Tab-separated table of C-alpha atoms in Angstrom:
chain	number	residue	atom	x	y	z
B	1	MET	CA	80.255	90.253	187.705
B	2	ARG	CA	80.948	93.355	185.610
B	3	GLY	CA	83.107	92.691	182.524
B	4	VAL	CA	86.598	93.847	182.642
B	5	ARG	CA	87.624	96.053	179.727
B	6	LYS	CA	91.080	95.357	178.437
B	7	ARG	CA	93.194	98.185	177.239
B	8	PHE	CA	96.160	97.949	174.932
B	9	VAL	CA	98.650	100.677	175.032
B	10	VAL	CA	101.183	100.981	172.240
B	11	TRP	CA	104.269	102.910	172.924
B	12	ILE	CA	106.014	104.314	169.904
B	13	THR	CA	108.944	106.559	169.588
B	14	TYR	CA	109.119	109.659	167.410
B	15	ARG	CA	111.445	107.874	164.984
B	16	GLY	CA	108.979	104.942	164.830
B	17	ALA	CA	106.108	107.305	164.082
B	18	VAL	CA	108.080	108.827	161.210
B	19	ARG	CA	108.732	105.382	159.756
B	20	VAL	CA	105.072	104.443	159.945
B	21	GLY	CA	104.068	107.662	158.258
B	22	LEU	CA	106.555	107.156	155.457
B	23	GLY	CA	105.286	103.572	155.016
B	24	VAL	CA	101.677	104.707	154.726
B	25	ALA	CA	102.661	107.407	152.251
B	26	ALA	CA	104.508	104.855	150.144
B	27	VAL	CA	101.493	102.579	150.048
B	28	MET	CA	99.193	105.358	149.047
B	29	LEU	CA	101.591	106.493	146.301
B	30	THR	CA	101.770	102.932	144.940
B	31	VAL	CA	98.008	102.623	144.860
B	32	LEU	CA	97.728	106.015	143.096
B	33	LEU	CA	100.196	105.008	140.420
B	34	LEU	CA	98.556	101.676	139.824
B	35	THR	CA	95.115	103.247	139.409
B	36	GLN	CA	96.273	105.881	136.921
B	37	GLU	CA	95.617	105.236	133.216
B	38	VAL	CA	98.645	103.745	131.431
B	39	PRO	CA	99.723	105.858	128.431
B	40	ALA	CA	98.503	104.425	125.129
B	41	SER	CA	100.873	101.853	123.695
B	42	ARG	CA	100.863	103.585	120.362
B	43	THR	CA	102.298	106.701	121.989
B	44	TRP	CA	105.275	104.668	123.204
B	45	THR	CA	105.492	102.989	119.835
B	46	TYR	CA	105.588	106.357	118.087
B	47	TRP	CA	108.782	107.332	119.872
B	48	THR	CA	110.511	103.977	119.558
B	49	LEU	CA	109.191	102.935	116.114
B	50	PRO	CA	108.702	106.113	114.085
B	51	LEU	CA	107.378	104.236	111.005
B	52	SER	CA	104.826	102.183	112.885
B	53	GLY	CA	101.644	101.924	110.887
B	54	LYS	CA	103.298	102.793	107.552
B	55	THR	CA	103.271	100.337	104.660
B	56	ILE	CA	106.271	101.113	102.431
B	57	ALA	CA	106.839	99.517	99.056
B	58	ILE	CA	110.383	98.940	97.738
B	59	ASP	CA	110.931	98.244	94.077
B	60	ALA	CA	114.288	96.670	93.188
B	61	GLY	CA	114.573	97.634	89.542
B	62	HIS	CA	114.831	94.984	86.819
B	63	GLY	CA	115.066	91.268	87.522
B	64	GLY	CA	114.772	87.950	85.705
B	65	VAL	CA	115.666	88.225	82.021
B	66	ASP	CA	115.972	91.982	82.399
B	67	GLY	CA	119.361	92.509	83.999
B	68	GLY	CA	119.540	96.275	83.506
B	69	ALA	CA	122.930	97.932	83.099
B	70	VAL	CA	126.219	96.052	83.385
B	71	SER	CA	129.528	97.502	84.501
B	72	LYS	CA	132.846	96.778	82.800
B	73	GLN	CA	133.724	94.602	85.771
B	74	GLY	CA	130.585	92.495	85.067
B	75	LEU	CA	128.439	93.806	87.891
B	76	VAL	CA	124.798	93.510	86.949
B	77	GLU	CA	122.361	96.239	87.958
B	78	LYS	CA	119.497	93.917	88.914
B	79	ASP	CA	121.662	92.219	91.555
B	80	LEU	CA	122.945	95.441	93.091
B	81	ASN	CA	119.466	96.979	93.112
B	82	LEU	CA	118.170	94.053	95.055
B	83	ALA	CA	121.095	94.102	97.528
B	84	ILE	CA	120.456	97.781	98.383
B	85	ALA	CA	116.688	97.167	98.500
B	86	LEU	CA	117.124	94.431	101.076
B	87	GLN	CA	119.323	96.643	103.206
B	88	LEU	CA	116.712	99.400	102.988
B	89	ARG	CA	114.005	96.898	103.929
B	90	ASP	CA	115.863	96.019	107.109
B	91	PHE	CA	116.209	99.673	108.147
B	92	LEU	CA	112.517	100.364	107.547
B	93	GLN	CA	111.346	97.250	109.351
B	94	GLN	CA	113.492	98.092	112.371
B	95	ALA	CA	111.708	101.448	112.501
B	96	GLY	CA	108.320	99.680	112.605
B	97	ALA	CA	107.254	99.890	108.939
B	98	ILE	CA	105.466	97.088	107.099
B	99	VAL	CA	107.642	96.576	104.041
B	100	ILE	CA	106.440	95.068	100.797
B	101	MET	CA	108.782	94.385	97.923
B	102	THR	CA	107.956	93.989	94.250
B	103	ARG	CA	110.635	91.312	94.167
B	104	GLU	CA	112.867	89.608	96.721
B	105	GLY	CA	114.863	87.509	94.291
B	106	ASP	CA	116.036	87.364	90.705
B	107	TYR	CA	112.696	87.225	88.889
B	108	ASP	CA	110.110	89.490	87.253
B	109	LEU	CA	106.281	89.528	87.581
B	110	ALA	CA	105.457	88.810	83.947
B	111	ASP	CA	103.214	85.880	83.021
B	112	GLU	CA	105.062	82.601	82.904
B	113	GLY	CA	104.250	81.893	79.275
B	114	THR	CA	105.420	85.281	77.956
B	115	SER	CA	108.624	84.817	75.945
B	116	LYS	CA	109.138	88.099	74.164
B	117	ILE	CA	111.409	90.241	76.385
B	118	SER	CA	109.799	93.551	75.553
B	119	LYS	CA	106.356	92.162	76.445
B	120	ARG	CA	107.714	90.668	79.670
B	121	LYS	CA	109.072	94.062	80.677
B	122	THR	CA	105.698	95.735	80.048
B	123	GLN	CA	103.780	93.077	81.955
B	124	ASP	CA	106.305	93.219	84.766
B	125	LEU	CA	105.949	96.978	85.252
B	126	VAL	CA	102.132	96.894	85.079
B	127	LYS	CA	101.996	94.159	87.700
B	128	ARG	CA	104.477	95.913	89.974
B	129	ALA	CA	102.333	99.032	89.914
B	130	GLN	CA	99.180	97.056	90.618
B	131	PHE	CA	100.906	95.166	93.443
B	132	VAL	CA	101.837	98.391	95.227
B	133	LYS	CA	98.291	99.730	94.854
B	134	ASP	CA	96.687	96.487	96.093
B	135	LYS	CA	98.863	96.567	99.197
B	136	HIS	CA	97.734	100.113	99.920
B	137	ALA	CA	101.318	101.313	100.346
B	138	SER	CA	101.973	104.651	102.069
B	139	LEU	CA	104.807	105.381	99.670
B	140	LEU	CA	106.973	103.726	97.012
B	141	LEU	CA	110.772	103.735	96.660
B	142	SER	CA	112.290	102.405	93.440
B	143	ILE	CA	115.979	101.558	93.336
B	144	HIS	CA	117.888	101.771	90.031
B	145	MET	CA	121.350	102.521	88.714
B	146	ASN	CA	122.464	104.836	85.918
B	147	SER	CA	124.657	104.071	82.915
B	148	ILE	CA	125.715	106.235	79.957
B	149	PRO	CA	128.451	105.895	77.326
B	150	SER	CA	130.809	108.356	79.024
B	151	PRO	CA	132.565	107.016	82.158
B	152	LYS	CA	133.065	110.519	83.645
B	153	TRP	CA	129.638	110.867	85.252
B	154	SER	CA	129.112	109.641	88.800
B	155	GLY	CA	126.930	110.256	91.813
B	156	ALA	CA	123.391	109.418	92.906
B	157	GLN	CA	120.193	111.349	92.028
B	158	THR	CA	116.614	111.026	93.089
B	159	PHE	CA	113.719	111.540	90.647
B	160	PHE	CA	109.986	112.057	90.999
B	161	TYR	CA	106.945	112.353	88.807
B	162	PRO	CA	105.237	115.726	89.397
B	163	ASN	CA	101.665	114.496	89.795
B	164	LEU	CA	101.639	114.756	93.643
B	165	PRO	CA	103.202	117.580	95.631
B	166	GLU	CA	104.501	115.060	98.165
B	167	ASN	CA	106.686	113.458	95.499
B	168	ALA	CA	108.990	116.497	95.253
B	169	VAL	CA	109.290	116.622	99.005
B	170	LEU	CA	110.084	112.923	99.361
B	171	ALA	CA	112.652	112.934	96.535
B	172	SER	CA	114.340	116.125	97.766
B	173	LEU	CA	114.724	114.850	101.333
B	174	ILE	CA	116.221	111.611	100.123
B	175	GLN	CA	118.565	113.497	97.787
B	176	ASP	CA	119.597	115.793	100.656
B	177	GLU	CA	120.605	112.766	102.744
B	178	ILE	CA	122.469	111.229	99.784
B	179	ARG	CA	124.406	114.467	99.271
B	180	ARG	CA	125.230	114.703	102.975
B	181	ASN	CA	126.102	111.073	103.679
B	182	LEU	CA	127.694	109.876	100.427
B	183	GLY	CA	129.291	113.210	99.551
B	184	ASN	CA	129.600	112.294	95.882
B	185	THR	CA	127.162	114.673	94.235
B	186	GLU	CA	125.763	118.190	94.345
B	187	ARG	CA	122.718	117.292	92.283
B	188	LEU	CA	119.208	118.116	93.480
B	189	ALA	CA	116.070	115.993	93.080
B	190	SER	CA	114.700	116.233	89.586
B	191	THR	CA	111.457	115.546	87.743
B	192	VAL	CA	111.155	112.621	85.324
B	193	ASN	CA	108.241	112.036	82.969
B	194	THR	CA	109.138	108.727	81.324
B	195	VAL	CA	109.070	106.220	84.205
B	196	TYR	CA	105.852	104.152	84.045
B	197	LEU	CA	106.007	102.983	87.660
B	198	LEU	CA	106.097	106.560	89.014
B	199	LYS	CA	103.395	107.768	86.641
B	200	ALA	CA	101.144	104.887	87.725
B	201	MET	CA	101.293	105.991	91.387
B	202	ASP	CA	98.480	108.523	91.118
B	203	GLU	CA	97.765	108.395	94.876
B	204	VAL	CA	100.925	107.008	96.359
B	205	PRO	CA	103.928	109.312	96.994
B	206	SER	CA	106.916	107.848	95.193
B	207	ALA	CA	110.525	108.437	94.299
B	208	LEU	CA	113.082	106.789	92.015
B	209	VAL	CA	116.642	106.679	93.360
B	210	GLU	CA	119.392	106.225	90.731
B	211	VAL	CA	122.044	105.292	93.312
B	212	GLY	CA	125.037	105.725	91.021
B	213	PHE	CA	126.601	105.150	87.608
B	214	LEU	CA	127.691	101.651	86.676
B	215	SER	CA	129.395	103.235	83.673
B	216	ASN	CA	131.882	104.898	86.082
B	217	PRO	CA	134.504	102.297	87.037
B	218	GLY	CA	135.250	103.759	90.462
B	219	GLU	CA	131.630	104.173	91.397
B	220	ALA	CA	130.737	100.699	90.065
B	221	THR	CA	133.330	99.206	92.432
B	222	ARG	CA	131.792	101.111	95.367
B	223	LEU	CA	128.257	99.989	94.368
B	224	GLY	CA	129.423	96.412	94.492
B	225	ASP	CA	130.650	96.780	98.084
B	226	ALA	CA	128.186	95.684	100.816
B	227	ALA	CA	129.300	98.388	103.216
B	228	TYR	CA	128.655	101.085	100.635
B	229	GLN	CA	125.342	99.516	99.703
B	230	LYS	CA	124.337	99.802	103.362
B	231	LYS	CA	125.395	103.452	103.394
B	232	VAL	CA	123.228	104.128	100.350
B	233	ALA	CA	120.283	102.353	101.967
B	234	ALA	CA	120.774	104.305	105.180
B	235	SER	CA	120.713	107.614	103.262
B	236	ILE	CA	117.378	106.692	101.639
B	237	TYR	CA	116.024	105.561	104.989
B	238	GLN	CA	116.975	108.868	106.663
B	239	GLY	CA	115.183	110.733	103.929
B	240	VAL	CA	112.089	108.652	104.458
B	241	LEU	CA	112.189	109.391	108.233
B	242	ARG	CA	112.305	113.114	107.511
B	243	PHE	CA	109.393	112.822	105.046
B	244	THR	CA	107.138	110.821	107.344
B	245	ALA	CA	107.924	113.247	110.205
B	246	GLY	CA	106.341	115.984	108.063
B	247	GLU	CA	109.453	117.918	107.089
B	248	LYS	CA	109.097	120.142	104.067
B	249	TRP	CA	111.667	120.804	101.352
B	250	GLY	CA	111.891	122.649	98.086
B	251	THR	CA	113.284	121.101	94.983
B	252	GLY	CA	115.387	122.022	91.970
B	253	ASN	CA	115.675	120.605	88.475
B	254	THR	CA	119.334	120.155	87.793
B	255	GLY	CA	121.975	117.553	87.074
B	256	LYS	CA	122.594	115.222	84.199
B	257	THR	CA	120.649	111.994	83.935
B	258	GLY	CA	121.475	108.784	82.264
B	259	SER	CA	119.376	106.225	80.512
């Protein structure tokens, strides 16, 4: 007996055919997207974390037996430097940077058995410089405060040692942000030739930020305020972002400096 062939007839409406076609197209598009190469994670990181891959050193000036300047209200420079440095650290870390700090508390890096203060200061500075070099930092930011006999001077100023062309750019961009955000100075970034830590950075771009005058009563009060400290740190951070983005800037050599 001859086999009987079975036929199946599928009836489909025009609307049904359109739906099937759209379904097939959706499946094909999904497969295409899944097989495409995913963009490199570092590209995404670049846009969300602009300082990713950068190791930035922060130096909170003074520490331990070396308190630095003291305001008439009793504010001690070493404490305020550290407070601003910690705020700056947080900004930089949030942008993806690896942050190293020469100190994170009230201490210096001198040898434990060194009693003479002048010798401790020398050892401390030498070890801070070596620490930054050993960590292969991309740049160094040193935080200090100014103080002179006259109480009339105020305002922040950024300094650099002119051994690397990048130093002038870094300092000028930071100073520009300070002028714009704090609005308390018209000074430009200036060279300095007497700061050991900057001179020791022969391959690391660096800048010293004198964030204000403790000898000025009004400014000293502001420098002791946490909200103002955060504003100072944010200004330095914005300057760093501009520097690492490759922005260029000229520099001047003006303004009065303190000790």
